[in-house]
PDB file of C-alpha atoms in Angstrom:
ATOM      1  CA  MET G   1      73.807 -84.646 -42.590  1.00  0.00           C
ATOM      2  CA  GLY G   2      71.062 -82.017 -42.570  1.00  0.00           C
ATOM      3  CA  SER G   3      71.113 -79.145 -40.104  1.00  0.00           C
ATOM      4  CA  LYS G   4      67.873 -80.381 -38.502  1.00  0.00           C
ATOM      5  CA  ASN G   5      69.454 -83.775 -37.786  1.00  0.00           C
ATOM      6  CA  LYS G   6      72.526 -82.085 -36.335  1.00  0.00           C
ATOM      7  CA  LEU G   7      70.449 -79.895 -34.054  1.00  0.00           C
ATOM      8  CA  LYS G   8      68.428 -82.918 -32.929  1.00  0.00           C
ATOM      9  CA  ARG G   9      71.631 -84.798 -32.089  1.00  0.00           C
ATOM     10  CA  PHE G  10      73.124 -81.831 -30.257  1.00  0.00           C
ATOM     11  CA  LYS G  11      69.956 -81.605 -28.159  1.00  0.00           C
ATOM     12  CA  GLU G  12      69.995 -85.327 -27.418  1.00  0.00           C
ATOM     13  CA  ASN G  13      73.674 -85.208 -26.445  1.00  0.00           C
ATOM     14  CA  GLU G  14      72.729 -82.709 -23.742  1.00  0.00           C
ATOM     15  CA  THR G  15      70.496 -85.351 -22.140  1.00  0.00           C
ATOM     16  CA  PHE G  16      73.117 -88.118 -22.124  1.00  0.00           C
ATOM     17  CA  SER G  17      74.862 -88.717 -18.809  1.00  0.00           C
ATOM     18  CA  ASN G  18      77.905 -90.064 -20.672  1.00  0.00           C
ATOM     19  CA  VAL G  19      78.547 -86.868 -22.686  1.00  0.00           C
ATOM     20  CA  ILE G  20      80.679 -84.011 -21.322  1.00  0.00           C
ATOM     21  CA  GLN G  21      80.786 -80.750 -23.299  1.00  0.00           C
ATOM     22  CA  PRO G  22      82.947 -78.186 -21.506  1.00  0.00           C
ATOM     23  CA  LYS G  23      83.465 -74.694 -22.873  1.00  0.00           C
ATOM     24  CA  ARG G  24      87.010 -73.833 -23.922  1.00  0.00           C
ATOM     25  CA  GLU G  25      87.233 -71.247 -21.136  1.00  0.00           C
ATOM     26  CA  GLU G  26      86.373 -73.899 -18.532  1.00  0.00           C
ATOM     27  CA  ILE G  27      89.262 -76.037 -19.763  1.00  0.00           C
ATOM     28  CA  LEU G  28      91.773 -73.197 -19.879  1.00  0.00           C
ATOM     29  CA  GLU G  29      90.804 -71.974 -16.401  1.00  0.00           C
ATOM     30  CA  GLY G  30      91.037 -75.457 -14.850  1.00  0.00           C
ATOM     31  CA  PHE G  31      88.929 -78.384 -15.987  1.00  0.00           C
ATOM     32  CA  GLN G  32      87.017 -79.837 -13.043  1.00  0.00           C
ATOM     33  CA  LEU G  33      87.426 -83.495 -14.101  1.00  0.00           C
ATOM     34  CA  LYS G  34      91.193 -83.285 -14.610  1.00  0.00           C
ATOM     35  CA  GLY G  35      92.712 -85.805 -12.210  1.00  0.00           C
ATOM     36  CA  LYS G  36      89.239 -86.957 -11.147  1.00  0.00           C
ATOM     37  CA  TRP G  37      88.088 -89.176 -13.995  1.00  0.00           C
ATOM     38  CA  ASN G  38      87.921 -92.223 -11.738  1.00  0.00           C
ATOM     39  CA  ASP G  39      85.428 -90.276  -9.616  1.00  0.00           C
ATOM     40  CA  PHE G  40      83.336 -89.720 -12.741  1.00  0.00           C
ATOM     41  CA  PHE G  41      83.310 -93.467 -13.498  1.00  0.00           C
ATOM     42  CA  LYS G  42      82.999 -94.339  -9.784  1.00  0.00           C
ATOM     43  CA  ASN G  43      85.805 -96.928  -9.967  1.00  0.00           C
ATOM     44  CA  ASP G  44      89.581 -97.096 -10.161  1.00  0.00           C
ATOM     45  CA  HIS G  45      89.794 -98.959 -13.482  1.00  0.00           C
ATOM     46  CA  PRO G  46      92.367 -97.994 -16.135  1.00  0.00           C
ATOM     47  CA  ILE G  47      91.426 -95.056 -18.378  1.00  0.00           C
ATOM     48  CA  VAL G  48      91.720 -95.382 -22.159  1.00  0.00           C
ATOM     49  CA  LEU G  49      91.216 -92.543 -24.654  1.00  0.00           C
ATOM     50  CA  GLU G  50      90.176 -92.596 -28.288  1.00  0.00           C
ATOM     51  CA  LEU G  51      91.298 -89.330 -29.874  1.00  0.00           C
ATOM     52  CA  GLY G  52      89.262 -88.137 -32.846  1.00  0.00           C
ATOM     53  CA  CYS G  53      86.682 -90.814 -32.107  1.00  0.00           C
ATOM     54  CA  GLY G  54      84.285 -89.985 -34.965  1.00  0.00           C
ATOM     55  CA  LYS G  55      81.115 -92.040 -34.562  1.00  0.00           C
ATOM     56  CA  GLY G  56      82.600 -93.756 -31.496  1.00  0.00           C
ATOM     57  CA  GLU G  57      82.779 -97.283 -32.902  1.00  0.00           C
ATOM     58  CA  TYR G  58      86.151 -97.989 -31.303  1.00  0.00           C
ATOM     59  CA  THR G  59      85.273 -96.421 -27.973  1.00  0.00           C
ATOM     60  CA  VAL G  60      82.105 -98.529 -27.701  1.00  0.00           C
ATOM     61  CA  GLY G  61      83.656-101.673 -29.217  1.00  0.00           C
ATOM     62  CA  LEU G  62      86.575-101.628 -26.782  1.00  0.00           C
ATOM     63  CA  ALA G  63      84.277-100.918 -23.838  1.00  0.00           C
ATOM     64  CA  GLN G  64      82.092-103.913 -24.724  1.00  0.00           C
ATOM     65  CA  ARG G  65      85.141-106.185 -24.778  1.00  0.00           C
ATOM     66  CA  ASN G  66      86.831-104.797 -21.667  1.00  0.00           C
ATOM     67  CA  PRO G  67      84.350-103.973 -18.883  1.00  0.00           C
ATOM     68  CA  ASP G  68      87.290-103.602 -16.488  1.00  0.00           C
ATOM     69  CA  LYS G  69      88.525-100.470 -18.289  1.00  0.00           C
ATOM     70  CA  ASN G  70      87.007 -96.995 -18.710  1.00  0.00           C
ATOM     71  CA  TYR G  71      86.864 -95.534 -22.223  1.00  0.00           C
ATOM     72  CA  ILE G  72      86.612 -91.885 -23.250  1.00  0.00           C
ATOM     73  CA  GLY G  73      86.037 -90.879 -26.870  1.00  0.00           C
ATOM     74  CA  ILE G  74      87.157 -87.331 -27.676  1.00  0.00           C
ATOM     75  CA  ASP G  75      86.030 -85.354 -30.718  1.00  0.00           C
ATOM     76  CA  ILE G  76      84.956 -81.795 -31.498  1.00  0.00           C
ATOM     77  CA  LYS G  77      82.071 -83.031 -33.669  1.00  0.00           C
ATOM     78  CA  GLY G  78      79.258 -83.924 -31.289  1.00  0.00           C
ATOM     79  CA  ALA G  79      76.834 -84.842 -34.069  1.00  0.00           C
ATOM     80  CA  ARG G  80      79.215 -87.653 -35.028  1.00  0.00           C
ATOM     81  CA  PHE G  81      79.847 -89.225 -31.628  1.00  0.00           C
ATOM     82  CA  TRP G  82      76.121 -88.965 -30.850  1.00  0.00           C
ATOM     83  CA  ARG G  83      75.803 -92.454 -32.342  1.00  0.00           C
ATOM     84  CA  GLY G  84      78.376 -93.954 -29.989  1.00  0.00           C
ATOM     85  CA  ALA G  85      76.981 -92.140 -26.962  1.00  0.00           C
ATOM     86  CA  LYS G  86      73.454 -93.295 -27.753  1.00  0.00           C
ATOM     87  CA  SER G  87      74.565 -96.908 -28.300  1.00  0.00           C
ATOM     88  CA  ALA G  88      76.432 -96.888 -24.975  1.00  0.00           C
ATOM     89  CA  GLN G  89      73.332 -95.542 -23.215  1.00  0.00           C
ATOM     90  CA  GLU G  90      71.086 -98.145 -24.842  1.00  0.00           C
ATOM     91  CA  GLU G  91      73.470-100.956 -23.880  1.00  0.00           C
ATOM     92  CA  ASN G  92      73.947 -99.636 -20.332  1.00  0.00           C
ATOM     93  CA  LEU G  93      77.710 -99.434 -20.797  1.00  0.00           C
ATOM     94  CA  GLU G  94      78.816 -97.599 -17.681  1.00  0.00           C
ATOM     95  CA  ASN G  95      82.492 -97.622 -18.714  1.00  0.00           C
ATOM     96  CA  VAL G  96      81.998 -95.213 -21.653  1.00  0.00           C
ATOM     97  CA  ALA G  97      82.088 -91.416 -21.893  1.00  0.00           C
ATOM     98  CA  PHE G  98      82.359 -88.931 -24.733  1.00  0.00           C
ATOM     99  CA  LEU G  99      84.088 -85.588 -24.416  1.00  0.00           C
ATOM    100  CA  ARG G 100      83.407 -82.836 -26.932  1.00  0.00           C
ATOM    101  CA  THR G 101      86.507 -80.680 -27.273  1.00  0.00           C
ATOM    102  CA  GLN G 102      89.673 -80.124 -29.303  1.00  0.00           C
ATOM    103  CA  ILE G 103      92.401 -82.775 -29.166  1.00  0.00           C
ATOM    104  CA  GLU G 104      95.168 -80.200 -28.673  1.00  0.00           C
ATOM    105  CA  LEU G 105      93.734 -79.482 -25.203  1.00  0.00           C
ATOM    106  CA  VAL G 106      94.212 -83.089 -24.073  1.00  0.00           C
ATOM    107  CA  ASP G 107      96.965 -82.218 -21.563  1.00  0.00           C
ATOM    108  CA  LEU G 108      94.537 -79.812 -19.849  1.00  0.00           C
ATOM    109  CA  LEU G 109      91.817 -82.473 -19.597  1.00  0.00           C
ATOM    110  CA  PHE G 110      93.811 -85.202 -17.842  1.00  0.00           C
ATOM    111  CA  ALA G 111      96.341 -85.127 -15.029  1.00  0.00           C
ATOM    112  CA  GLU G 112      99.878 -86.461 -15.183  1.00  0.00           C
ATOM    113  CA  ASN G 113      99.894 -90.292 -15.285  1.00  0.00           C
ATOM    114  CA  GLU G 114      96.080 -90.452 -15.339  1.00  0.00           C
ATOM    115  CA  VAL G 115      95.740 -92.326 -18.651  1.00  0.00           C
ATOM    116  CA  ASP G 116      96.743 -95.935 -19.403  1.00  0.00           C
ATOM    117  CA  GLU G 117      96.262 -96.126 -23.178  1.00  0.00           C
ATOM    118  CA  ILE G 118      95.534 -93.901 -26.158  1.00  0.00           C
ATOM    119  CA  TRP G 119      93.935 -94.989 -29.434  1.00  0.00           C
ATOM    120  CA  ILE G 120      94.240 -92.811 -32.534  1.00  0.00           C
ATOM    121  CA  THR G 121      91.962 -94.216 -35.215  1.00  0.00           C
ATOM    122  CA  PHE G 122      92.013 -92.980 -38.810  1.00  0.00           C
ATOM    123  CA  PRO G 123      93.210 -89.424 -38.173  1.00  0.00           C
ATOM    124  CA  ASP G 124      93.505 -86.917 -41.000  1.00  0.00           C
ATOM    125  CA  PRO G 125      97.122 -87.465 -42.191  1.00  0.00           C
ATOM    126  CA  GLN G 126      97.564 -83.729 -42.868  1.00  0.00           C
ATOM    127  CA  ILE G 127      99.930 -84.521 -45.757  1.00  0.00           C
ATOM    128  CA  LYS G 128     100.875 -80.940 -46.687  1.00  0.00           C
ATOM    129  CA  TYR G 129     104.022 -79.735 -44.919  1.00  0.00           C
ATOM    130  CA  LYS G 130     102.301 -76.628 -43.555  1.00  0.00           C
ATOM    131  CA  ARG G 131      99.777 -78.957 -41.852  1.00  0.00           C
ATOM    132  CA  THR G 132     102.493 -80.851 -39.944  1.00  0.00           C
ATOM    133  CA  LYS G 133     101.500 -79.156 -36.681  1.00  0.00           C
ATOM    134  CA  HIS G 134      98.058 -80.774 -36.963  1.00  0.00           C
ATOM    135  CA  ARG G 135      99.318 -84.362 -37.365  1.00  0.00           C
ATOM    136  CA  MET G 136      98.237 -86.253 -34.294  1.00  0.00           C
ATOM    137  CA  THR G 137     101.569 -88.044 -33.906  1.00  0.00           C
ATOM    138  CA  ASN G 138     103.826 -85.008 -34.340  1.00  0.00           C
ATOM    139  CA  PRO G 139     106.409 -84.244 -31.584  1.00  0.00           C
ATOM    140  CA  VAL G 140     104.178 -81.667 -29.855  1.00  0.00           C
ATOM    141  CA  PHE G 141     101.264 -84.107 -29.579  1.00  0.00           C
ATOM    142  CA  LEU G 142     103.572 -86.916 -28.435  1.00  0.00           C
ATOM    143  CA  LYS G 143     104.777 -84.694 -25.570  1.00  0.00           C
ATOM    144  CA  LYS G 144     101.193 -84.026 -24.537  1.00  0.00           C
ATOM    145  CA  TYR G 145     100.428 -87.763 -24.600  1.00  0.00           C
ATOM    146  CA  GLN G 146     103.556 -88.549 -22.595  1.00  0.00           C
ATOM    147  CA  GLN G 147     102.494 -86.052 -19.947  1.00  0.00           C
ATOM    148  CA  ILE G 148      99.118 -87.699 -19.290  1.00  0.00           C
ATOM    149  CA  LEU G 149     100.137 -91.342 -19.844  1.00  0.00           C
ATOM    150  CA  LYS G 150     101.412 -93.619 -17.106  1.00  0.00           C
ATOM    151  CA  PRO G 151     105.104 -94.563 -17.462  1.00  0.00           C
ATOM    152  CA  LYS G 152     104.297 -97.805 -19.310  1.00  0.00           C
ATOM    153  CA  GLY G 153     101.302 -96.324 -21.131  1.00  0.00           C
ATOM    154  CA  VAL G 154     100.708 -97.456 -24.706  1.00  0.00           C
ATOM    155  CA  VAL G 155      99.608 -95.566 -27.828  1.00  0.00           C
ATOM    156  CA  HIS G 156      97.837 -97.301 -30.734  1.00  0.00           C
ATOM    157  CA  LEU G 157      97.690 -95.796 -34.242  1.00  0.00           C
ATOM    158  CA  LYS G 158      95.362 -97.414 -36.780  1.00  0.00           C
ATOM    159  CA  THR G 159      95.181 -95.717 -40.158  1.00  0.00           C
ATOM    160  CA  ASP G 160      94.556 -96.221 -43.860  1.00  0.00           C
ATOM    161  CA  SER G 161      97.246 -93.637 -44.665  1.00  0.00           C
ATOM    162  CA  GLU G 162     100.599 -95.126 -45.671  1.00  0.00           C
ATOM    163  CA  PHE G 163     101.986 -91.601 -45.331  1.00  0.00           C
ATOM    164  CA  MET G 164     100.825 -91.300 -41.698  1.00  0.00           C
ATOM    165  CA  HIS G 165     102.122 -94.800 -40.928  1.00  0.00           C
ATOM    166  CA  GLY G 166     105.541 -94.051 -42.422  1.00  0.00           C
ATOM    167  CA  TYR G 167     105.773 -90.576 -40.901  1.00  0.00           C
ATOM    168  CA  THR G 168     104.984 -91.923 -37.438  1.00  0.00           C
ATOM    169  CA  LEU G 169     107.406 -94.854 -37.678  1.00  0.00           C
ATOM    170  CA  GLY G 170     110.204 -92.559 -38.812  1.00  0.00           C
ATOM    171  CA  LEU G 171     109.510 -90.071 -36.030  1.00  0.00           C
ATOM    172  CA  LEU G 172     109.344 -92.772 -33.347  1.00  0.00           C
ATOM    173  CA  GLN G 173     112.617 -94.310 -34.506  1.00  0.00           C
ATOM    174  CA  GLY G 174     114.322 -90.930 -34.833  1.00  0.00           C
ATOM    175  CA  GLN G 175     113.302 -89.817 -31.334  1.00  0.00           C
ATOM    176  CA  GLY G 176     114.132 -93.154 -29.676  1.00  0.00           C
ATOM    177  CA  HIS G 177     110.602 -94.143 -28.679  1.00  0.00           C
ATOM    178  CA  GLU G 178     109.706 -97.800 -28.173  1.00  0.00           C
ATOM    179  CA  ILE G 179     107.890 -99.435 -31.097  1.00  0.00           C
ATOM    180  CA  LEU G 180     106.116-102.470 -29.647  1.00  0.00           C
ATOM    181  CA  TYR G 181     104.463-103.661 -32.863  1.00  0.00           C
ATOM    182  CA  SER G 182     104.000-102.492 -36.446  1.00  0.00           C
ATOM    183  CA  ASN G 183     101.990-103.891 -39.359  1.00  0.00           C
ATOM    184  CA  HIS G 184     101.529-102.187 -42.738  1.00  0.00           C
ATOM    185  CA  ASP G 185      98.553-104.362 -43.770  1.00  0.00           C
ATOM    186  CA  VAL G 186      96.714-105.832 -40.780  1.00  0.00           C
ATOM    187  CA  TYR G 187      94.217-107.924 -42.747  1.00  0.00           C
ATOM    188  CA  LYS G 188      96.860-109.405 -45.011  1.00  0.00           C
ATOM    189  CA  ASN G 189      99.701-109.952 -42.539  1.00  0.00           C
ATOM    190  CA  ALA G 190      99.051-112.018 -39.411  1.00  0.00           C
ATOM    191  CA  GLY G 191      99.904-110.934 -35.897  1.00  0.00           C
ATOM    192  CA  SER G 192      97.807-107.860 -35.092  1.00  0.00           C
ATOM    193  CA  PRO G 193      95.893-107.783 -31.781  1.00  0.00           C
ATOM    194  CA  ALA G 194      92.282-108.973 -31.927  1.00  0.00           C
ATOM    195  CA  GLU G 195      91.019-105.481 -31.090  1.00  0.00           C
ATOM    196  CA  VAL G 196      92.637-104.159 -34.270  1.00  0.00           C
ATOM    197  CA  LEU G 197      90.956-106.760 -36.465  1.00  0.00           C
ATOM    198  CA  GLU G 198      87.572-107.212 -34.809  1.00  0.00           C
ATOM    199  CA  ILE G 199      86.482-103.561 -34.507  1.00  0.00           C
ATOM    200  CA  GLN G 200      85.923-101.683 -37.758  1.00  0.00           C
ATOM    201  CA  THR G 201      84.784 -98.094 -38.121  1.00  0.00           C
ATOM    202  CA  PHE G 202      82.375 -96.676 -40.689  1.00  0.00           C
ATOM    203  CA  TYR G 203      85.268 -95.049 -42.550  1.00  0.00           C
ATOM    204  CA  GLU G 204      87.458 -98.143 -42.309  1.00  0.00           C
ATOM    205  CA  ASN G 205      84.830-100.162 -44.151  1.00  0.00           C
ATOM    206  CA  GLN G 206      84.836 -97.554 -46.901  1.00  0.00           C
ATOM    207  CA  TYR G 207      88.616 -97.790 -47.185  1.00  0.00           C
ATOM    208  CA  LEU G 208      88.473-101.596 -47.290  1.00  0.00           C
ATOM    209  CA  ASP G 209      85.874-101.454 -50.060  1.00  0.00           C
ATOM    210  CA  LYS G 210      88.378 -99.423 -52.072  1.00  0.00           C
ATOM    211  CA  GLY G 211      91.094-102.021 -51.408  1.00  0.00           C
ATOM    212  CA  LYS G 212      93.211 -99.743 -49.206  1.00  0.00           C
ATOM    213  CA  PRO G 213      95.509-101.534 -46.714  1.00  0.00           C
ATOM    214  CA  ILE G 214      94.939-100.715 -43.041  1.00  0.00           C
ATOM    215  CA  THR G 215      98.069-100.136 -40.979  1.00  0.00           C
ATOM    216  CA  TYR G 216      98.720-100.297 -37.238  1.00  0.00           C
ATOM    217  CA  ILE G 217     101.466 -99.245 -34.821  1.00  0.00           C
ATOM    218  CA  GLN G 218     101.631 -99.830 -31.081  1.00  0.00           C
ATOM    219  CA  PHE G 219     104.258 -97.812 -29.203  1.00  0.00           C
ATOM    220  CA  ARG G 220     105.486 -96.253 -25.960  1.00  0.00           C
ATOM    221  CA  ILE G 221     106.748 -92.688 -25.665  1.00  0.00           C
ATOM    222  CA  ASN G 222     110.119 -92.453 -23.896  1.00  0.00           C
TER     223      ASN G 222
END
């Protein structure tokens, strides 16, 4: 993407009512929407996050299917989620927001028990050992998710990485978390939820074209 296109998207994001772009200092000093997201959406519907939302296909796709839930896509790359934010504006989806920030700050963005579900879609598997701290299902991240999730809150991991799938399963089993469902090839093996099969991201289509299996885990953090 050219720098002119990026700048144009950044400018347009600033005009969207569904895009929030706090400075890091604002978050560290006390984020004003923490604990008040239902005020932002003007309802008391469940709150669902998509972490590392990319172009926002899942955030928008889920919001279209479930108008009784509020969806927030989080990513540091505003030029990417511009597409999802624009689509949500054009379709008058009032249950969608996009938050431009770093995922590791998630526990400073939401209050305890404020979130009902978390979706992690096609994260970088960070295969090298020294990158373990950046894996979005490592123990540190799981603790952050547990802090903001309601007691029965659910996490969904959809990935093309067999490594990420296996790493996460092993970690969940080793730490005694509750694995609700697991599938190592969702389009080949029956049983995955409709939302896993019916919504496909830009990158997922690229992986499918290469014949890569798509995996899915649904779990609770104990």
